[in-house]
PDB file of C-alpha atoms in Angstrom:
ATOM      1  CA  ILE A 184     125.944 105.092 127.107  1.00  0.00           C
ATOM      2  CA  ALA A 185     126.042 101.827 125.182  1.00  0.00           C
ATOM      3  CA  ARG A 186     123.763 100.179 127.742  1.00  0.00           C
ATOM      4  CA  SER A 187     121.339 103.092 127.499  1.00  0.00           C
ATOM      5  CA  LYS A 188     121.209 102.653 123.742  1.00  0.00           C
ATOM      6  CA  SER A 189     120.654  98.931 124.145  1.00  0.00           C
ATOM      7  CA  PHE A 190     117.735  99.576 126.510  1.00  0.00           C
ATOM      8  CA  LEU A 191     116.221 102.085 124.077  1.00  0.00           C
ATOM      9  CA  SER A 192     116.608  99.614 121.205  1.00  0.00           C
ATOM     10  CA  GLY A 193     114.613  97.146 123.277  1.00  0.00           C
ATOM     11  CA  ILE A 194     111.754  99.655 123.444  1.00  0.00           C
ATOM     12  CA  TYR A 195     111.735  99.877 119.650  1.00  0.00           C
ATOM     13  CA  ALA A 196     111.118  96.117 119.648  1.00  0.00           C
ATOM     14  CA  TYR A 197     107.590  96.771 120.948  1.00  0.00           C
ATOM     15  CA  LEU A 198     106.634  98.477 117.693  1.00  0.00           C
ATOM     16  CA  PRO A 199     104.040  96.379 115.852  1.00  0.00           C
ATOM     17  CA  THR A 200     104.864  94.312 112.809  1.00  0.00           C
ATOM     18  CA  ASP A 201     102.059  93.412 110.418  1.00  0.00           C
ATOM     19  CA  TYR A 202     103.426  90.487 108.434  1.00  0.00           C
ATOM     20  CA  ASN A 203     101.938  87.209 109.674  1.00  0.00           C
ATOM     21  CA  SER A 204     100.656  88.979 112.803  1.00  0.00           C
ATOM     22  CA  ILE A 205      97.282  87.205 112.953  1.00  0.00           C
ATOM     23  CA  ASP A 206      98.094  83.615 113.901  1.00  0.00           C
ATOM     24  CA  GLY A 207     100.800  83.434 111.241  1.00  0.00           C
ATOM     25  CA  ALA A 208      98.518  84.677 108.472  1.00  0.00           C
ATOM     26  CA  MET A 209      98.688  87.698 106.225  1.00  0.00           C
ATOM     27  CA  ARG A 210      95.868  90.178 106.771  1.00  0.00           C
ATOM     28  CA  ALA A 211      95.083  89.875 103.067  1.00  0.00           C
ATOM     29  CA  ALA A 212      93.411  86.570 104.016  1.00  0.00           C
ATOM     30  CA  ALA A 213      90.800  88.573 105.927  1.00  0.00           C
ATOM     31  CA  THR A 214      89.774  90.199 102.631  1.00  0.00           C
ATOM     32  CA  ASP A 215      89.084  89.058  99.077  1.00  0.00           C
ATOM     33  CA  GLU A 216      92.754  89.360  98.154  1.00  0.00           C
ATOM     34  CA  ALA A 217      93.893  86.007  99.515  1.00  0.00           C
ATOM     35  CA  GLU A 218      92.865  82.844 101.305  1.00  0.00           C
ATOM     36  CA  HIS A 219      94.572  81.214 104.263  1.00  0.00           C
ATOM     37  CA  VAL A 220      94.573  77.476 103.665  1.00  0.00           C
ATOM     38  CA  THR A 221      94.548  76.581 107.369  1.00  0.00           C
ATOM     39  CA  ASP A 222      90.880  76.455 108.292  1.00  0.00           C
ATOM     40  CA  ILE A 223      91.469  76.717 112.041  1.00  0.00           C
ATOM     41  CA  SER A 224      93.653  79.838 111.820  1.00  0.00           C
ATOM     42  CA  ASP A 225      92.375  82.815 113.813  1.00  0.00           C
ATOM     43  CA  VAL A 226      92.382  84.905 110.657  1.00  0.00           C
ATOM     44  CA  GLN A 227      89.335  82.907 109.498  1.00  0.00           C
ATOM     45  CA  LYS A 228      87.329  84.559 112.278  1.00  0.00           C
ATOM     46  CA  PHE A 229      87.343  87.713 110.149  1.00  0.00           C
ATOM     47  CA  ASN A 230      85.588  85.749 107.425  1.00  0.00           C
ATOM     48  CA  ASP A 231      83.068  83.736 109.455  1.00  0.00           C
ATOM     49  CA  GLY A 232      81.930  86.671 111.601  1.00  0.00           C
ATOM     50  CA  SER A 233      83.068  85.274 114.945  1.00  0.00           C
ATOM     51  CA  TRP A 234      85.512  88.146 115.576  1.00  0.00           C
ATOM     52  CA  SER A 235      84.184  90.472 118.260  1.00  0.00           C
ATOM     53  CA  GLY A 236      85.137  92.711 121.159  1.00  0.00           C
ATOM     54  CA  VAL A 237      85.157  89.622 123.353  1.00  0.00           C
ATOM     55  CA  GLN A 238      87.006  87.390 120.892  1.00  0.00           C
ATOM     56  CA  GLN A 239      89.755  89.722 119.739  1.00  0.00           C
ATOM     57  CA  LEU A 240      92.329  88.838 117.128  1.00  0.00           C
ATOM     58  CA  ASP A 241      94.490  91.918 117.494  1.00  0.00           C
ATOM     59  CA  ASN A 242      94.774  92.418 121.245  1.00  0.00           C
ATOM     60  CA  VAL A 243      97.852  94.584 121.901  1.00  0.00           C
ATOM     61  CA  TRP A 244      96.970  95.749 125.420  1.00  0.00           C
ATOM     62  CA  ASN A 245      99.733  93.914 127.295  1.00  0.00           C
ATOM     63  CA  ASN A 246     102.431  94.500 124.699  1.00  0.00           C
ATOM     64  CA  MET A 247     101.784  98.226 124.338  1.00  0.00           C
ATOM     65  CA  PHE A 248     101.638  98.861 128.076  1.00  0.00           C
ATOM     66  CA  ASN A 249     104.852  96.874 128.501  1.00  0.00           C
ATOM     67  CA  GLY A 250     106.399  99.218 125.952  1.00  0.00           C
ATOM     68  CA  ILE A 251     105.008 102.251 127.776  1.00  0.00           C
ATOM     69  CA  ARG A 252     106.440 101.045 131.079  1.00  0.00           C
ATOM     70  CA  ALA A 253     109.826 100.426 129.435  1.00  0.00           C
ATOM     71  CA  ALA A 254     109.769 103.982 128.035  1.00  0.00           C
ATOM     72  CA  ASN A 255     108.869 105.388 131.447  1.00  0.00           C
ATOM     73  CA  VAL A 256     111.699 103.436 133.093  1.00  0.00           C
ATOM     74  CA  PHE A 257     114.137 104.738 130.495  1.00  0.00           C
ATOM     75  CA  LEU A 258     113.021 108.343 130.945  1.00  0.00           C
ATOM     76  CA  LYS A 259     113.338 108.067 134.720  1.00  0.00           C
ATOM     77  CA  GLU A 260     116.732 106.363 134.826  1.00  0.00           C
ATOM     78  CA  SER A 261     118.372 108.341 132.009  1.00  0.00           C
ATOM     79  CA  ALA A 262     117.489 111.784 133.379  1.00  0.00           C
ATOM     80  CA  GLY A 263     120.536 113.831 134.326  1.00  0.00           C
ATOM     81  CA  GLN A 264     123.145 111.284 133.273  1.00  0.00           C
ATOM     82  CA  THR A 265     126.403 112.785 131.956  1.00  0.00           C
ATOM     83  CA  PHE A 266     128.784 109.775 132.000  1.00  0.00           C
ATOM     84  CA  PRO A 267     131.883 111.613 133.277  1.00  0.00           C
ATOM     85  CA  ASP A 268     133.898 108.381 133.120  1.00  0.00           C
ATOM     86  CA  GLN A 269     133.761 108.608 129.310  1.00  0.00           C
ATOM     87  CA  GLN A 270     134.377 112.334 128.855  1.00  0.00           C
ATOM     88  CA  TYR A 271     137.958 111.901 127.702  1.00  0.00           C
ATOM     89  CA  THR A 272     137.180 109.448 124.929  1.00  0.00           C
ATOM     90  CA  ALA A 273     137.464 110.679 121.349  1.00  0.00           C
ATOM     91  CA  THR A 274     133.806 109.993 120.608  1.00  0.00           C
ATOM     92  CA  TYR A 275     132.362 111.449 123.831  1.00  0.00           C
ATOM     93  CA  GLU A 276     130.853 114.547 122.202  1.00  0.00           C
ATOM     94  CA  ASN A 277     128.986 112.519 119.587  1.00  0.00           C
ATOM     95  CA  LEU A 278     127.900 109.903 122.113  1.00  0.00           C
ATOM     96  CA  ILE A 279     126.458 112.552 124.426  1.00  0.00           C
ATOM     97  CA  LYS A 280     124.624 114.170 121.518  1.00  0.00           C
ATOM     98  CA  GLN A 281     123.112 110.797 120.672  1.00  0.00           C
ATOM     99  CA  PHE A 282     122.285 110.120 124.325  1.00  0.00           C
ATOM    100  CA  ASN A 283     120.552 113.474 124.717  1.00  0.00           C
ATOM    101  CA  ASN A 284     118.352 112.528 121.767  1.00  0.00           C
ATOM    102  CA  TYR A 285     117.293 109.208 123.308  1.00  0.00           C
ATOM    103  CA  PRO A 286     114.617 110.609 125.667  1.00  0.00           C
ATOM    104  CA  TYR A 287     112.840 112.222 122.724  1.00  0.00           C
ATOM    105  CA  GLU A 288     112.914 108.920 120.869  1.00  0.00           C
ATOM    106  CA  ALA A 289     111.480 107.196 123.962  1.00  0.00           C
ATOM    107  CA  ARG A 290     108.710 109.787 124.221  1.00  0.00           C
ATOM    108  CA  PHE A 291     107.844 109.292 120.549  1.00  0.00           C
ATOM    109  CA  LEU A 292     107.661 105.543 121.068  1.00  0.00           C
ATOM    110  CA  ARG A 293     105.452 105.990 124.131  1.00  0.00           C
ATOM    111  CA  ALA A 294     103.126 108.236 122.103  1.00  0.00           C
ATOM    112  CA  PHE A 295     103.070 105.645 119.310  1.00  0.00           C
ATOM    113  CA  PHE A 296     102.119 102.918 121.779  1.00  0.00           C
ATOM    114  CA  TYR A 297      99.290 105.100 123.069  1.00  0.00           C
ATOM    115  CA  PHE A 298      98.096 105.578 119.501  1.00  0.00           C
ATOM    116  CA  GLU A 299      97.982 101.800 119.056  1.00  0.00           C
ATOM    117  CA  LEU A 300      95.952 101.535 122.247  1.00  0.00           C
ATOM    118  CA  VAL A 301      93.498 104.404 121.813  1.00  0.00           C
ATOM    119  CA  LYS A 302      92.556 103.458 118.257  1.00  0.00           C
ATOM    120  CA  ARG A 303      91.491 100.033 119.531  1.00  0.00           C
ATOM    121  CA  TYR A 304      90.159 100.657 123.038  1.00  0.00           C
ATOM    122  CA  LYS A 305      89.238 104.380 122.968  1.00  0.00           C
ATOM    123  CA  LYS A 306      89.613 105.036 126.712  1.00  0.00           C
ATOM    124  CA  VAL A 307      92.930 104.021 128.276  1.00  0.00           C
ATOM    125  CA  PRO A 308      94.942 105.159 131.309  1.00  0.00           C
ATOM    126  CA  ILE A 309      97.666 107.737 130.639  1.00  0.00           C
ATOM    127  CA  ILE A 310     100.705 106.581 132.603  1.00  0.00           C
ATOM    128  CA  LYS A 311     103.762 108.833 132.529  1.00  0.00           C
ATOM    129  CA  THR A 312     105.654 107.469 135.550  1.00  0.00           C
ATOM    130  CA  VAL A 313     106.920 104.097 136.722  1.00  0.00           C
ATOM    131  CA  LEU A 314     104.112 102.672 138.828  1.00  0.00           C
ATOM    132  CA  THR A 315     104.221 100.181 141.646  1.00  0.00           C
ATOM    133  CA  ALA A 316     101.953  97.133 141.462  1.00  0.00           C
ATOM    134  CA  GLU A 317      99.529  98.793 143.872  1.00  0.00           C
ATOM    135  CA  GLU A 318      99.491 102.046 141.902  1.00  0.00           C
ATOM    136  CA  SER A 319      98.914 100.232 138.614  1.00  0.00           C
ATOM    137  CA  ALA A 320      95.846  98.518 140.068  1.00  0.00           C
ATOM    138  CA  ASN A 321      94.252 101.888 140.778  1.00  0.00           C
ATOM    139  CA  VAL A 322      94.819 103.796 137.562  1.00  0.00           C
ATOM    140  CA  GLU A 323      91.789 105.339 135.893  1.00  0.00           C
ATOM    141  CA  GLN A 324      90.887 105.576 132.243  1.00  0.00           C
ATOM    142  CA  ALA A 325      91.424 108.844 130.465  1.00  0.00           C
ATOM    143  CA  SER A 326      88.903 110.016 127.884  1.00  0.00           C
ATOM    144  CA  PHE A 327      89.603 109.599 124.184  1.00  0.00           C
ATOM    145  CA  GLU A 328      90.088 113.354 123.859  1.00  0.00           C
ATOM    146  CA  GLU A 329      92.609 113.408 126.729  1.00  0.00           C
ATOM    147  CA  VAL A 330      94.682 110.646 125.121  1.00  0.00           C
ATOM    148  CA  VAL A 331      94.578 112.455 121.768  1.00  0.00           C
ATOM    149  CA  ASP A 332      95.741 115.689 123.407  1.00  0.00           C
ATOM    150  CA  PHE A 333      98.571 113.828 125.156  1.00  0.00           C
ATOM    151  CA  ILE A 334      99.789 112.226 121.924  1.00  0.00           C
ATOM    152  CA  VAL A 335      99.595 115.532 120.026  1.00  0.00           C
ATOM    153  CA  ALA A 336     101.481 117.399 122.771  1.00  0.00           C
ATOM    154  CA  GLU A 337     104.203 114.736 122.871  1.00  0.00           C
ATOM    155  CA  CYS A 338     104.555 114.764 119.090  1.00  0.00           C
ATOM    156  CA  ASP A 339     104.861 118.555 119.046  1.00  0.00           C
ATOM    157  CA  ALA A 340     107.500 118.470 121.798  1.00  0.00           C
ATOM    158  CA  VAL A 341     109.698 115.780 120.257  1.00  0.00           C
ATOM    159  CA  ALA A 342     109.288 117.002 116.663  1.00  0.00           C
ATOM    160  CA  ALA A 343     110.978 120.249 117.715  1.00  0.00           C
ATOM    161  CA  VAL A 344     114.124 118.304 118.687  1.00  0.00           C
ATOM    162  CA  LEU A 345     114.327 115.083 116.684  1.00  0.00           C
ATOM    163  CA  PRO A 346     116.465 115.229 113.515  1.00  0.00           C
ATOM    164  CA  LEU A 347     115.049 114.891 110.030  1.00  0.00           C
ATOM    165  CA  SER A 348     117.496 112.066 109.404  1.00  0.00           C
ATOM    166  CA  TYR A 349     120.304 110.251 111.177  1.00  0.00           C
ATOM    167  CA  SER A 350     122.556 110.149 108.126  1.00  0.00           C
ATOM    168  CA  LEU A 351     124.621 113.076 109.446  1.00  0.00           C
ATOM    169  CA  PHE A 352     123.616 112.972 113.101  1.00  0.00           C
ATOM    170  CA  ALA A 353     126.497 112.861 115.597  1.00  0.00           C
ATOM    171  CA  GLY A 354     128.496 110.329 113.646  1.00  0.00           C
ATOM    172  CA  ASP A 355     125.443 108.064 113.458  1.00  0.00           C
ATOM    173  CA  ASN A 356     123.985 106.571 110.293  1.00  0.00           C
ATOM    174  CA  GLU A 357     121.164 104.367 111.504  1.00  0.00           C
ATOM    175  CA  THR A 358     117.712 103.834 110.044  1.00  0.00           C
ATOM    176  CA  GLY A 359     114.449 102.994 111.726  1.00  0.00           C
ATOM    177  CA  ARG A 360     114.830 105.538 114.531  1.00  0.00           C
ATOM    178  CA  ALA A 361     112.264 108.198 115.412  1.00  0.00           C
ATOM    179  CA  THR A 362     112.610 111.370 113.357  1.00  0.00           C
ATOM    180  CA  LYS A 363     110.920 114.738 113.123  1.00  0.00           C
ATOM    181  CA  GLY A 364     108.894 113.437 110.195  1.00  0.00           C
ATOM    182  CA  ALA A 365     107.766 110.387 112.162  1.00  0.00           C
ATOM    183  CA  ALA A 366     106.535 112.559 115.039  1.00  0.00           C
ATOM    184  CA  LEU A 367     104.645 114.901 112.720  1.00  0.00           C
ATOM    185  CA  ALA A 368     103.137 111.948 110.847  1.00  0.00           C
ATOM    186  CA  LEU A 369     101.962 110.343 114.079  1.00  0.00           C
ATOM    187  CA  LYS A 370     100.336 113.632 115.055  1.00  0.00           C
ATOM    188  CA  ALA A 371      98.572 113.768 111.692  1.00  0.00           C
ATOM    189  CA  ARG A 372      97.340 110.207 112.050  1.00  0.00           C
ATOM    190  CA  ILE A 373      95.863 110.599 115.531  1.00  0.00           C
ATOM    191  CA  LEU A 374      94.184 113.871 114.524  1.00  0.00           C
ATOM    192  CA  LEU A 375      92.691 112.076 111.514  1.00  0.00           C
ATOM    193  CA  TYR A 376      91.202 109.451 113.834  1.00  0.00           C
ATOM    194  CA  ALA A 377      89.892 112.187 116.125  1.00  0.00           C
ATOM    195  CA  ALA A 378      88.190 113.913 113.171  1.00  0.00           C
ATOM    196  CA  SER A 379      86.553 110.741 111.848  1.00  0.00           C
ATOM    197  CA  PRO A 380      82.790 110.233 112.272  1.00  0.00           C
ATOM    198  CA  LEU A 381      83.477 107.508 114.845  1.00  0.00           C
ATOM    199  CA  HIS A 382      84.699 110.133 117.310  1.00  0.00           C
ATOM    200  CA  ASN A 383      83.596 113.408 115.703  1.00  0.00           C
ATOM    201  CA  THR A 384      79.873 112.726 115.848  1.00  0.00           C
ATOM    202  CA  SER A 385      78.948 116.400 115.414  1.00  0.00           C
ATOM    203  CA  GLY A 386      80.950 116.689 112.192  1.00  0.00           C
ATOM    204  CA  ASP A 387      83.133 119.484 113.538  1.00  0.00           C
ATOM    205  CA  VAL A 388      85.041 120.821 110.522  1.00  0.00           C
ATOM    206  CA  VAL A 389      87.738 122.293 112.786  1.00  0.00           C
ATOM    207  CA  LEU A 390      88.902 118.777 113.672  1.00  0.00           C
ATOM    208  CA  TRP A 391      89.294 117.932 109.996  1.00  0.00           C
ATOM    209  CA  GLN A 392      91.217 121.157 109.457  1.00  0.00           C
ATOM    210  CA  LYS A 393      93.623 120.271 112.282  1.00  0.00           C
ATOM    211  CA  ALA A 394      94.231 116.861 110.704  1.00  0.00           C
ATOM    212  CA  ALA A 395      94.806 118.438 107.284  1.00  0.00           C
ATOM    213  CA  ASN A 396      97.224 121.016 108.686  1.00  0.00           C
ATOM    214  CA  ALA A 397      99.173 118.300 110.493  1.00  0.00           C
ATOM    215  CA  ALA A 398      99.443 116.245 107.315  1.00  0.00           C
ATOM    216  CA  LYS A 399     100.533 119.340 105.368  1.00  0.00           C
ATOM    217  CA  ALA A 400     103.354 119.857 107.891  1.00  0.00           C
ATOM    218  CA  VAL A 401     104.741 116.430 106.954  1.00  0.00           C
ATOM    219  CA  MET A 402     104.448 117.189 103.242  1.00  0.00           C
ATOM    220  CA  ASP A 403     106.169 120.556 103.704  1.00  0.00           C
ATOM    221  CA  LEU A 404     109.294 118.846 105.016  1.00  0.00           C
ATOM    222  CA  GLY A 405     109.967 118.018 101.371  1.00  0.00           C
ATOM    223  CA  ILE A 406     111.798 114.743 102.031  1.00  0.00           C
ATOM    224  CA  TYR A 407     109.076 112.147 101.411  1.00  0.00           C
ATOM    225  CA  THR A 408     107.987 111.209  97.903  1.00  0.00           C
ATOM    226  CA  LEU A 409     106.301 108.361  96.055  1.00  0.00           C
ATOM    227  CA  PRO A 410     108.871 106.413  93.996  1.00  0.00           C
ATOM    228  CA  ALA A 411     108.393 106.502  90.247  1.00  0.00           C
ATOM    229  CA  SER A 412     108.239 102.705  90.295  1.00  0.00           C
ATOM    230  CA  TYR A 413     106.244 100.808  92.921  1.00  0.00           C
ATOM    231  CA  ASN A 414     108.541  97.856  92.322  1.00  0.00           C
ATOM    232  CA  SER A 415     111.504  99.882  93.583  1.00  0.00           C
ATOM    233  CA  ASN A 416     110.100  99.631  97.117  1.00  0.00           C
ATOM    234  CA  PHE A 417     111.083  95.966  97.131  1.00  0.00           C
ATOM    235  CA  ASN A 418     114.520  96.266  95.572  1.00  0.00           C
ATOM    236  CA  MET A 419     116.145  98.650  98.035  1.00  0.00           C
ATOM    237  CA  LEU A 420     119.268  98.041 100.045  1.00  0.00           C
ATOM    238  CA  VAL A 421     118.693  97.513 103.768  1.00  0.00           C
ATOM    239  CA  ALA A 422     120.687 100.628 104.688  1.00  0.00           C
ATOM    240  CA  THR A 423     118.931 102.920 102.202  1.00  0.00           C
ATOM    241  CA  PRO A 424     115.166 102.909 102.787  1.00  0.00           C
ATOM    242  CA  THR A 425     112.965 104.423 100.119  1.00  0.00           C
ATOM    243  CA  SER A 426     111.796 108.031 100.411  1.00  0.00           C
ATOM    244  CA  GLU A 427     108.262 106.626 100.616  1.00  0.00           C
ATOM    245  CA  LEU A 428     108.873 105.438 104.172  1.00  0.00           C
ATOM    246  CA  ILE A 429     108.314 107.916 106.994  1.00  0.00           C
ATOM    247  CA  MET A 430     108.762 105.463 109.864  1.00  0.00           C
ATOM    248  CA  GLU A 431     109.628 101.827 109.353  1.00  0.00           C
ATOM    249  CA  ARG A 432     109.758  98.885 111.747  1.00  0.00           C
ATOM    250  CA  ARG A 433     113.217  97.390 111.331  1.00  0.00           C
ATOM    251  CA  VAL A 434     113.486  93.639 111.832  1.00  0.00           C
ATOM    252  CA  ALA A 435     116.302  91.127 111.704  1.00  0.00           C
ATOM    253  CA  ALA A 436     116.810  89.061 108.572  1.00  0.00           C
ATOM    254  CA  SER A 437     114.617  85.970 108.534  1.00  0.00           C
ATOM    255  CA  ASN A 438     112.646  83.792 106.134  1.00  0.00           C
ATOM    256  CA  ASP A 439     109.456  83.815 108.217  1.00  0.00           C
ATOM    257  CA  PHE A 440     107.474  85.605 105.521  1.00  0.00           C
ATOM    258  CA  GLU A 441     108.544  83.191 102.789  1.00  0.00           C
ATOM    259  CA  LYS A 442     108.224  80.124 105.005  1.00  0.00           C
ATOM    260  CA  ARG A 443     104.619  80.926 105.875  1.00  0.00           C
ATOM    261  CA  ASN A 444     103.592  81.742 102.338  1.00  0.00           C
ATOM    262  CA  PHE A 445     105.305  79.131 100.178  1.00  0.00           C
ATOM    263  CA  PRO A 446     103.055  77.108  97.874  1.00  0.00           C
ATOM    264  CA  ILE A 447     101.664  73.891  99.310  1.00  0.00           C
ATOM    265  CA  GLY A 448     104.175  71.066  99.130  1.00  0.00           C
ATOM    266  CA  TYR A 449     107.204  73.277  98.638  1.00  0.00           C
ATOM    267  CA  GLU A 450     110.097  71.697 100.527  1.00  0.00           C
ATOM    268  CA  GLY A 451     110.584  73.530 103.824  1.00  0.00           C
ATOM    269  CA  GLY A 452     107.401  75.549 103.407  1.00  0.00           C
ATOM    270  CA  ASN A 453     104.734  75.667 106.077  1.00  0.00           C
ATOM    271  CA  THR A 454     102.364  77.309 103.568  1.00  0.00           C
ATOM    272  CA  GLY A 455      99.462  79.487 104.569  1.00  0.00           C
ATOM    273  CA  THR A 456      98.372  82.605 102.688  1.00  0.00           C
ATOM    274  CA  CYS A 457      97.683  82.030  98.999  1.00  0.00           C
ATOM    275  CA  PRO A 458      96.451  84.530  96.390  1.00  0.00           C
ATOM    276  CA  THR A 459      93.015  83.847  94.931  1.00  0.00           C
ATOM    277  CA  GLN A 460      92.532  82.984  91.282  1.00  0.00           C
ATOM    278  CA  ASN A 461      91.132  86.478  90.781  1.00  0.00           C
TER     279      ASN A 461
END
């Protein structure tokens, strides 16, 4: 069971992280909020107009499909496992309850990866099995609508099983794992994209209503709120995320953010993104 959890944790590692994700620069440097002092950084391509479909700065194709394959491998290999060699341990009941939740977490992650793909590339193959090299070379693109329907169906299925929180779940107390709220929020987000003028060229009001209903379902859970103080979002303990977060990407402690954004000349600082005078 421990190895299964370790494999699943590795799938979570494919979730995107936004800090310094464009050649070490903050995305604020692609706007009027900040300036990246390294002129040759890829983030400057946002500002000089050289970013295009051919010269992409946010290409996640390989990483997301690697995550999808990892999820498919997990779903295939974990199916039907009962771990009888551990049934007489004191924690077996809780461990099995956690293990039985893992496939739903993997399916959420797979749906999330597809969301990251479809919002960038529109038409992508839907792969739900572990393919051979020959099979992978012959996959066909699914339509945008088919990918949306797949993500929505997966979110509905896993939201019915995933817990609201892991604080009292089978002796577990972890954060950053897929929850019911995360699945419903992902559904709301993909339906919002589907309703947007980019994809909803006829202005179908029904698509907007579906997106609104999905968002209302998240609100009706009654567990997410905006903190009274915005500053409190940055003063929280690691183990107690703010109620403003629905799904967070957990990362190990590091000083990468500070190191890449220290003022010029600061000892140990690589510098990079700097706020403008405005």
